[in-house]
Tab-separated table of C-alpha atoms in Angstrom:
chain	number	residue	atom	x	y	z
M	19	MET	CA	-184.277	-46.431	-64.777
M	20	ALA	CA	-182.704	-44.294	-62.377
M	21	ARG	CA	-180.953	-46.110	-59.662
M	22	LYS	CA	-182.369	-45.535	-56.200
M	23	LYS	CA	-179.634	-43.659	-54.023
M	24	LYS	CA	-178.824	-44.868	-50.444
M	25	LYS	CA	-179.647	-42.501	-47.528
M	26	VAL	CA	-177.351	-42.881	-44.360
M	27	GLY	CA	-178.698	-44.676	-41.588
M	28	LYS	CA	-181.141	-46.860	-43.996
M	29	TYR	CA	-180.841	-50.485	-43.930
M	30	PRO	CA	-183.043	-53.633	-43.785
M	31	ALA	CA	-184.361	-53.736	-40.347
M	32	GLY	CA	-186.990	-56.834	-40.606
M	33	LEU	CA	-184.804	-59.352	-39.176
M	34	ILE	CA	-183.094	-56.961	-36.350
M	35	LEU	CA	-186.672	-56.260	-35.336
M	36	PHE	CA	-187.742	-60.318	-35.374
M	37	SER	CA	-184.492	-61.091	-33.408
M	38	MET	CA	-184.740	-58.369	-31.055
M	39	THR	CA	-188.569	-58.697	-30.231
M	40	LEU	CA	-188.026	-62.659	-29.972
M	41	ALA	CA	-185.293	-62.247	-27.617
M	42	LEU	CA	-187.010	-59.366	-25.572
M	43	PHE	CA	-190.127	-61.420	-25.454
M	44	LEU	CA	-188.143	-64.242	-23.920
M	45	ILE	CA	-186.335	-61.836	-21.270
M	46	GLY	CA	-189.785	-60.353	-20.369
M	47	PHE	CA	-191.624	-63.810	-20.279
M	48	CYS	CA	-188.663	-64.899	-17.640
M	49	GLY	CA	-189.330	-61.633	-15.651
M	50	LEU	CA	-193.082	-62.412	-15.633
M	51	LEU	CA	-192.451	-65.889	-14.339
M	52	ALA	CA	-190.152	-64.404	-11.516
M	53	ILE	CA	-192.752	-62.108	-10.575
M	54	GLN	CA	-195.379	-64.852	-10.505
M	55	SER	CA	-193.214	-66.950	-8.583
M	56	LYS	CA	-192.338	-64.444	-6.070
M	57	ARG	CA	-196.056	-63.708	-5.633
M	58	LEU	CA	-196.672	-67.426	-5.120
M	59	VAL	CA	-194.487	-67.768	-2.474
M	60	THR	CA	-195.858	-64.709	-0.759
M	61	TYR	CA	-199.321	-66.283	-1.089
M	62	ILE	CA	-198.313	-69.433	0.301
M	63	ARG	CA	-196.719	-67.599	3.252
M	64	GLU	CA	-199.588	-65.582	3.949
M	65	ASN	CA	-202.185	-68.547	4.160
M	66	TYR	CA	-199.798	-70.754	5.849
M	67	GLU	CA	-201.390	-71.759	9.187
M	68	VAL	CA	-200.283	-73.283	12.350
M	69	ARG	CA	-202.937	-75.021	14.593
M	70	ALA	CA	-203.173	-74.750	18.381
M	71	PHE	CA	-205.270	-77.523	19.645
M	72	LEU	CA	-206.907	-76.815	23.175
M	73	ASP	CA	-207.332	-79.026	25.990
M	74	LYS	CA	-210.630	-81.038	26.130
M	75	ASP	CA	-213.695	-79.374	27.761
M	76	VAL	CA	-211.692	-76.082	28.147
M	77	LYS	CA	-214.064	-73.312	29.117
M	78	PRO	CA	-215.101	-70.320	27.325
M	79	ALA	CA	-212.996	-68.041	29.721
M	80	ALA	CA	-209.914	-70.171	28.904
M	81	ILE	CA	-210.818	-70.045	25.458
M	82	GLU	CA	-210.802	-66.398	24.997
M	83	ARG	CA	-207.742	-66.027	27.308
M	84	VAL	CA	-205.744	-68.098	24.821
M	85	LYS	CA	-206.843	-66.003	22.034
M	86	GLU	CA	-205.877	-62.813	23.728
M	87	SER	CA	-202.393	-64.400	24.213
M	88	LEU	CA	-202.173	-65.634	20.732
M	89	LYS	CA	-203.070	-62.061	19.317
M	90	SER	CA	-200.031	-60.439	21.360
M	91	ARG	CA	-197.403	-62.688	19.721
M	92	PRO	CA	-195.097	-60.971	17.581
M	93	TYR	CA	-194.939	-63.550	14.791
M	94	VAL	CA	-198.867	-63.635	14.213
M	95	ALA	CA	-199.808	-61.783	10.998
M	96	ILE	CA	-201.840	-58.593	10.697
M	97	ALA	CA	-204.227	-57.716	8.028
M	98	ASN	CA	-206.339	-54.640	8.353
M	99	ASP	CA	-204.946	-54.129	11.872
M	100	THR	CA	-206.649	-57.558	12.878
M	101	PRO	CA	-204.425	-60.427	14.384
M	102	GLN	CA	-204.949	-63.545	11.915
M	103	VAL	CA	-206.128	-65.624	14.411
M	104	SER	CA	-209.585	-67.890	14.073
M	105	PHE	CA	-211.108	-70.071	16.325
M	106	VAL	CA	-212.445	-73.432	15.200
M	107	SER	CA	-214.751	-75.321	17.315
M	108	LYS	CA	-214.644	-79.063	17.377
M	109	GLU	CA	-218.356	-79.264	16.143
M	110	GLN	CA	-216.848	-77.273	13.158
M	111	ALA	CA	-213.763	-79.397	12.697
M	112	ALA	CA	-216.105	-82.609	12.658
M	113	ARG	CA	-218.313	-81.160	10.116
M	114	ASP	CA	-215.282	-79.834	7.956
M	115	PHE	CA	-214.022	-83.531	8.516
M	116	ILE	CA	-216.846	-85.260	7.273
M	117	ALA	CA	-217.276	-82.640	4.332
M	118	GLU	CA	-213.399	-83.745	3.276
M	119	THR	CA	-213.369	-87.435	3.746
M	120	LYS	CA	-217.076	-88.406	3.062
M	121	GLU	CA	-216.761	-90.854	6.240
M	122	ASN	CA	-218.967	-89.874	9.338
M	123	PHE	CA	-217.228	-90.946	12.330
M	124	GLU	CA	-220.334	-90.021	14.532
M	125	GLU	CA	-221.939	-93.299	13.128
M	126	PHE	CA	-219.694	-95.462	15.056
M	127	LEU	CA	-218.221	-93.034	17.885
M	128	GLU	CA	-220.364	-91.732	20.492
M	129	ASP	CA	-218.223	-88.606	21.374
M	130	ASN	CA	-216.694	-86.070	18.935
M	131	PRO	CA	-212.844	-86.776	19.499
M	132	LEU	CA	-211.663	-83.522	17.903
M	133	ARG	CA	-210.589	-80.630	19.659
M	134	ASP	CA	-211.176	-76.815	19.705
M	135	SER	CA	-208.467	-75.102	17.987
M	136	TYR	CA	-206.962	-71.973	16.800
M	137	ARG	CA	-205.488	-71.329	13.407
M	138	ILE	CA	-202.794	-68.851	13.536
M	139	LYS	CA	-201.372	-67.172	10.064
M	140	LEU	CA	-197.472	-66.167	10.639
M	141	ARG	CA	-196.018	-63.039	9.143
M	142	GLU	CA	-193.958	-63.732	6.186
M	143	ASP	CA	-190.404	-63.497	7.747
M	144	TYR	CA	-191.272	-66.128	10.140
M	145	PHE	CA	-191.678	-68.490	7.232
M	146	ASP	CA	-188.795	-70.895	8.031
M	147	GLU	CA	-188.283	-74.261	9.774
M	148	THR	CA	-186.284	-73.170	12.439
M	149	LYS	CA	-188.446	-70.300	13.541
M	150	LEU	CA	-191.465	-72.358	13.196
M	151	LYS	CA	-189.979	-74.904	15.596
M	152	ALA	CA	-189.351	-71.769	18.005
M	153	ILE	CA	-193.126	-70.965	17.476
M	154	LYS	CA	-194.166	-74.196	18.282
M	155	ASP	CA	-192.164	-74.339	21.570
M	156	ASP	CA	-193.677	-70.876	22.537
M	157	LEU	CA	-197.236	-72.028	21.950
M	158	ASP	CA	-196.890	-74.890	23.726
M	159	GLN	CA	-196.157	-72.756	26.869
M	160	ILE	CA	-199.457	-71.233	26.776
M	161	ASP	CA	-202.012	-72.422	29.581
M	162	GLY	CA	-204.812	-74.376	27.704
M	163	VAL	CA	-203.046	-75.488	24.722
M	164	ALA	CA	-202.638	-79.065	24.457
M	165	ASP	CA	-200.701	-79.445	21.218
M	166	VAL	CA	-199.569	-77.432	18.067
M	167	VAL	CA	-199.333	-78.881	14.571
M	168	TYR	CA	-197.814	-77.719	11.358
M	169	GLN	CA	-196.599	-79.165	8.319
M	170	GLU	CA	-192.955	-80.004	8.812
M	171	ASN	CA	-190.328	-79.853	6.057
M	172	ILE	CA	-192.796	-78.161	3.646
M	173	VAL	CA	-191.458	-74.774	4.507
M	174	ASP	CA	-187.916	-75.607	3.817
M	175	SER	CA	-189.053	-77.788	0.748
M	176	ILE	CA	-190.707	-74.710	-0.553
M	177	ASN	CA	-187.730	-72.176	0.160
M	178	ARG	CA	-185.192	-74.639	-1.372
M	179	ASN	CA	-187.095	-75.022	-4.700
M	180	ILE	CA	-188.137	-71.360	-5.108
M	181	THR	CA	-184.250	-70.350	-4.525
M	182	LYS	CA	-183.445	-72.953	-7.211
M	183	ILE	CA	-186.101	-71.749	-9.646
M	184	TYR	CA	-184.514	-67.936	-8.946
M	185	ILE	CA	-181.039	-68.910	-9.864
M	186	VAL	CA	-182.023	-70.977	-12.910
M	187	MET	CA	-184.021	-67.955	-14.316
M	188	SER	CA	-181.420	-65.358	-13.341
M	189	VAL	CA	-178.789	-67.445	-15.069
M	190	PHE	CA	-181.210	-68.100	-18.162
M	191	ALA	CA	-182.011	-64.399	-18.444
M	192	VAL	CA	-178.410	-63.408	-18.098
M	193	PHE	CA	-177.408	-65.899	-20.650
M	194	LEU	CA	-180.139	-64.613	-22.941
M	195	LEU	CA	-178.902	-61.029	-22.533
M	196	LEU	CA	-175.369	-61.570	-23.513
M	197	ILE	CA	-176.753	-63.847	-26.446
M	198	ILE	CA	-179.103	-60.825	-27.645
M	199	VAL	CA	-176.253	-58.189	-27.266
M	200	VAL	CA	-173.968	-60.486	-29.381
M	201	LEU	CA	-176.698	-61.424	-31.861
M	202	MET	CA	-178.023	-57.911	-32.197
M	203	ASN	CA	-174.197	-56.622	-32.807
M	204	ASN	CA	-173.647	-59.117	-35.482
M	205	THR	CA	-176.978	-58.467	-37.138
M	206	ILE	CA	-176.567	-54.725	-37.540
M	207	ARG	CA	-172.944	-54.922	-38.765
M	208	LEU	CA	-174.080	-56.944	-41.464
M	209	ALA	CA	-177.098	-54.812	-42.151
M	210	LEU	CA	-174.433	-51.878	-42.267
M	211	TYR	CA	-172.170	-53.692	-44.604
M	212	SER	CA	-174.274	-52.410	-47.449
M	213	GLN	CA	-173.653	-48.966	-46.268
M	214	ARG	CA	-169.648	-49.169	-45.653
M	215	LEU	CA	-168.701	-47.397	-48.912
M	216	LEU	CA	-171.388	-44.433	-48.096
M	217	ILE	CA	-169.914	-44.140	-44.644
M	218	ARG	CA	-166.235	-43.851	-46.210
M	219	SER	CA	-167.412	-41.389	-48.649
M	220	MET	CA	-168.786	-39.017	-46.095
M	221	GLN	CA	-165.627	-39.441	-44.020
M	222	LEU	CA	-163.956	-38.313	-47.069
M	223	VAL	CA	-165.807	-35.157	-47.642
M	224	GLY	CA	-165.245	-33.959	-44.262
M	225	ALA	CA	-168.242	-35.435	-42.286
M	226	THR	CA	-167.540	-35.864	-38.501
M	227	ASN	CA	-168.065	-39.164	-36.912
M	228	GLY	CA	-170.839	-37.750	-34.957
M	229	PHE	CA	-172.400	-36.576	-37.836
M	230	ILE	CA	-172.265	-40.022	-39.716
M	231	THR	CA	-172.976	-41.901	-36.508
M	232	ARG	CA	-176.607	-39.919	-35.499
M	233	PRO	CA	-178.798	-41.275	-38.191
M	234	PHE	CA	-177.623	-44.825	-37.298
M	235	LEU	CA	-178.199	-44.406	-33.571
M	236	LEU	CA	-181.875	-42.833	-34.171
M	237	ARG	CA	-182.550	-45.756	-36.107
M	238	GLY	CA	-181.188	-48.468	-33.587
M	239	VAL	CA	-182.865	-46.397	-30.807
M	240	SER	CA	-186.059	-46.528	-32.851
M	241	GLN	CA	-185.830	-50.208	-33.857
M	242	GLY	CA	-185.337	-51.160	-29.925
M	243	PHE	CA	-188.473	-48.981	-29.016
M	244	ILE	CA	-190.636	-50.875	-31.570
M	245	SER	CA	-188.870	-54.200	-30.536
M	246	GLY	CA	-189.494	-53.867	-26.901
M	247	LEU	CA	-193.111	-52.182	-27.323
M	248	ILE	CA	-193.994	-55.431	-29.558
M	249	ALA	CA	-192.399	-57.764	-26.978
M	250	ALA	CA	-194.195	-55.820	-24.033
M	251	GLY	CA	-197.456	-56.130	-25.949
M	252	LEU	CA	-196.703	-59.982	-26.411
M	253	VAL	CA	-196.072	-60.430	-22.725
M	254	ALA	CA	-199.122	-58.837	-21.642
M	255	GLY	CA	-201.282	-60.770	-24.239
M	256	THR	CA	-199.586	-64.150	-22.983
M	257	LEU	CA	-200.579	-63.153	-19.339
M	258	GLN	CA	-204.132	-62.310	-20.510
M	259	LEU	CA	-204.328	-65.496	-22.247
M	260	ALA	CA	-203.115	-67.395	-18.901
M	261	LEU	CA	-205.694	-65.563	-16.934
M	262	TYR	CA	-208.497	-66.364	-19.401
M	263	ASN	CA	-207.354	-69.990	-19.114
M	264	LEU	CA	-206.538	-70.002	-15.287
M	265	PRO	CA	-208.693	-67.465	-13.515
M	266	GLU	CA	-207.228	-68.816	-10.442
M	267	LEU	CA	-204.026	-67.047	-11.248
M	268	THR	CA	-205.755	-63.506	-10.744
M	269	VAL	CA	-204.477	-63.609	-6.806
M	270	LEU	CA	-200.994	-63.895	-8.009
M	271	GLN	CA	-201.180	-60.548	-10.300
M	272	GLU	CA	-199.372	-57.564	-9.060
M	273	PRO	CA	-200.299	-54.708	-11.574
M	274	VAL	CA	-197.210	-52.305	-10.272
M	275	LYS	CA	-194.677	-54.653	-11.127
M	276	LEU	CA	-196.058	-55.721	-14.258
M	277	VAL	CA	-196.306	-52.123	-15.488
M	278	LEU	CA	-192.429	-51.820	-14.419
M	279	LEU	CA	-191.762	-55.123	-16.109
M	280	LEU	CA	-193.238	-54.081	-19.491
M	281	GLY	CA	-191.513	-50.756	-19.199
M	282	GLY	CA	-188.226	-52.234	-18.312
M	283	ILE	CA	-188.426	-54.257	-21.579
M	284	ILE	CA	-189.138	-51.124	-23.722
M	285	LEU	CA	-186.240	-49.432	-22.069
M	286	LEU	CA	-183.797	-52.620	-22.428
M	287	GLY	CA	-184.945	-52.806	-26.186
M	288	VAL	CA	-183.884	-48.897	-26.600
M	289	PHE	CA	-180.794	-49.609	-24.576
M	290	ILE	CA	-179.736	-52.842	-26.691
M	291	GLY	CA	-180.570	-50.971	-30.051
M	292	LEU	CA	-178.324	-47.958	-29.423
M	293	LEU	CA	-175.487	-50.056	-27.787
M	294	SER	CA	-175.173	-52.656	-30.607
M	295	THR	CA	-175.626	-49.728	-33.312
M	296	PHE	CA	-173.223	-47.786	-31.501
M	297	GLN	CA	-170.371	-50.568	-31.584
M	298	ALA	CA	-171.341	-51.721	-35.255
M	299	VAL	CA	-170.903	-48.164	-36.663
M	300	ASN	CA	-167.553	-47.584	-35.110
M	301	ARG	CA	-166.208	-50.472	-36.333
M	302	TYR	CA	-167.021	-49.236	-39.808
M	303	LEU	CA	-165.632	-45.758	-38.990
M	304	GLY	CA	-162.320	-47.222	-38.139
M	305	VAL	CA	-161.807	-49.825	-40.734
M	306	HIS	CA	-158.714	-49.114	-43.260
M	307	LEU	CA	-160.161	-48.348	-46.882
M	308	ASP	CA	-158.664	-51.469	-48.258
M	309	ASP	CA	-160.471	-53.497	-45.809
M	310	LEU	CA	-163.866	-52.252	-47.064
M	311	HIS	CA	-163.648	-54.438	-50.138
């Protein structure tokens, strides 16, 4: 039976595809978590409210005057050209309180102790404990405002935790990227070991390094592309599975960034396949004949 001839650039690729796909998926998953975390922070900031309680028995004219004053503040969020300032009457506040606590204070209190208030959403860049204190001081100066309330310490706590998450994920992603480059380099070198004599034979008959390297590089690029494509599909599938089980995550989705992430995974696969193959082939091109055996 005739022995099958080896063709330059051909070598077992199963392990390489598996290793690269797994590593790219983990990197993509870290990127997905980073996007979701960033969007979650933005969502929290966009829905964070400061409450300005008004004086008791405030007149309708005074209520409207306070509203206009609030709308002119630079730290008030704008959505669809509308300042995010909403009025909550003391009657509505009482209904909300009873609905949340299941306790009807009106049964033993003759008067509604709650006050009319405004709920104010802030611009994202004011999501800072120091700035919130300054906002509180500013709102306290408005005539008709009795008290200003916001959740203290929660802002700095969220900012600190998010910073820690970003640092951990960034370090993990960089560490994983270094591992994948080293792993792919070694894997491809082992795969090319079977072709070391073929590479030397081509050199002996006058083939240039560029001519020898080209088939390997094309194969490395194709492997990187396929691995990136599979990894991007796995990341997208994981996200869809999460959305199916947790529909609440829909508000955190950013389609443009997701497309950029998936494209980045594919490009990263191509780059790593090209770089690792180039380094591995060059090592064999420069090996002395006695070291090939």
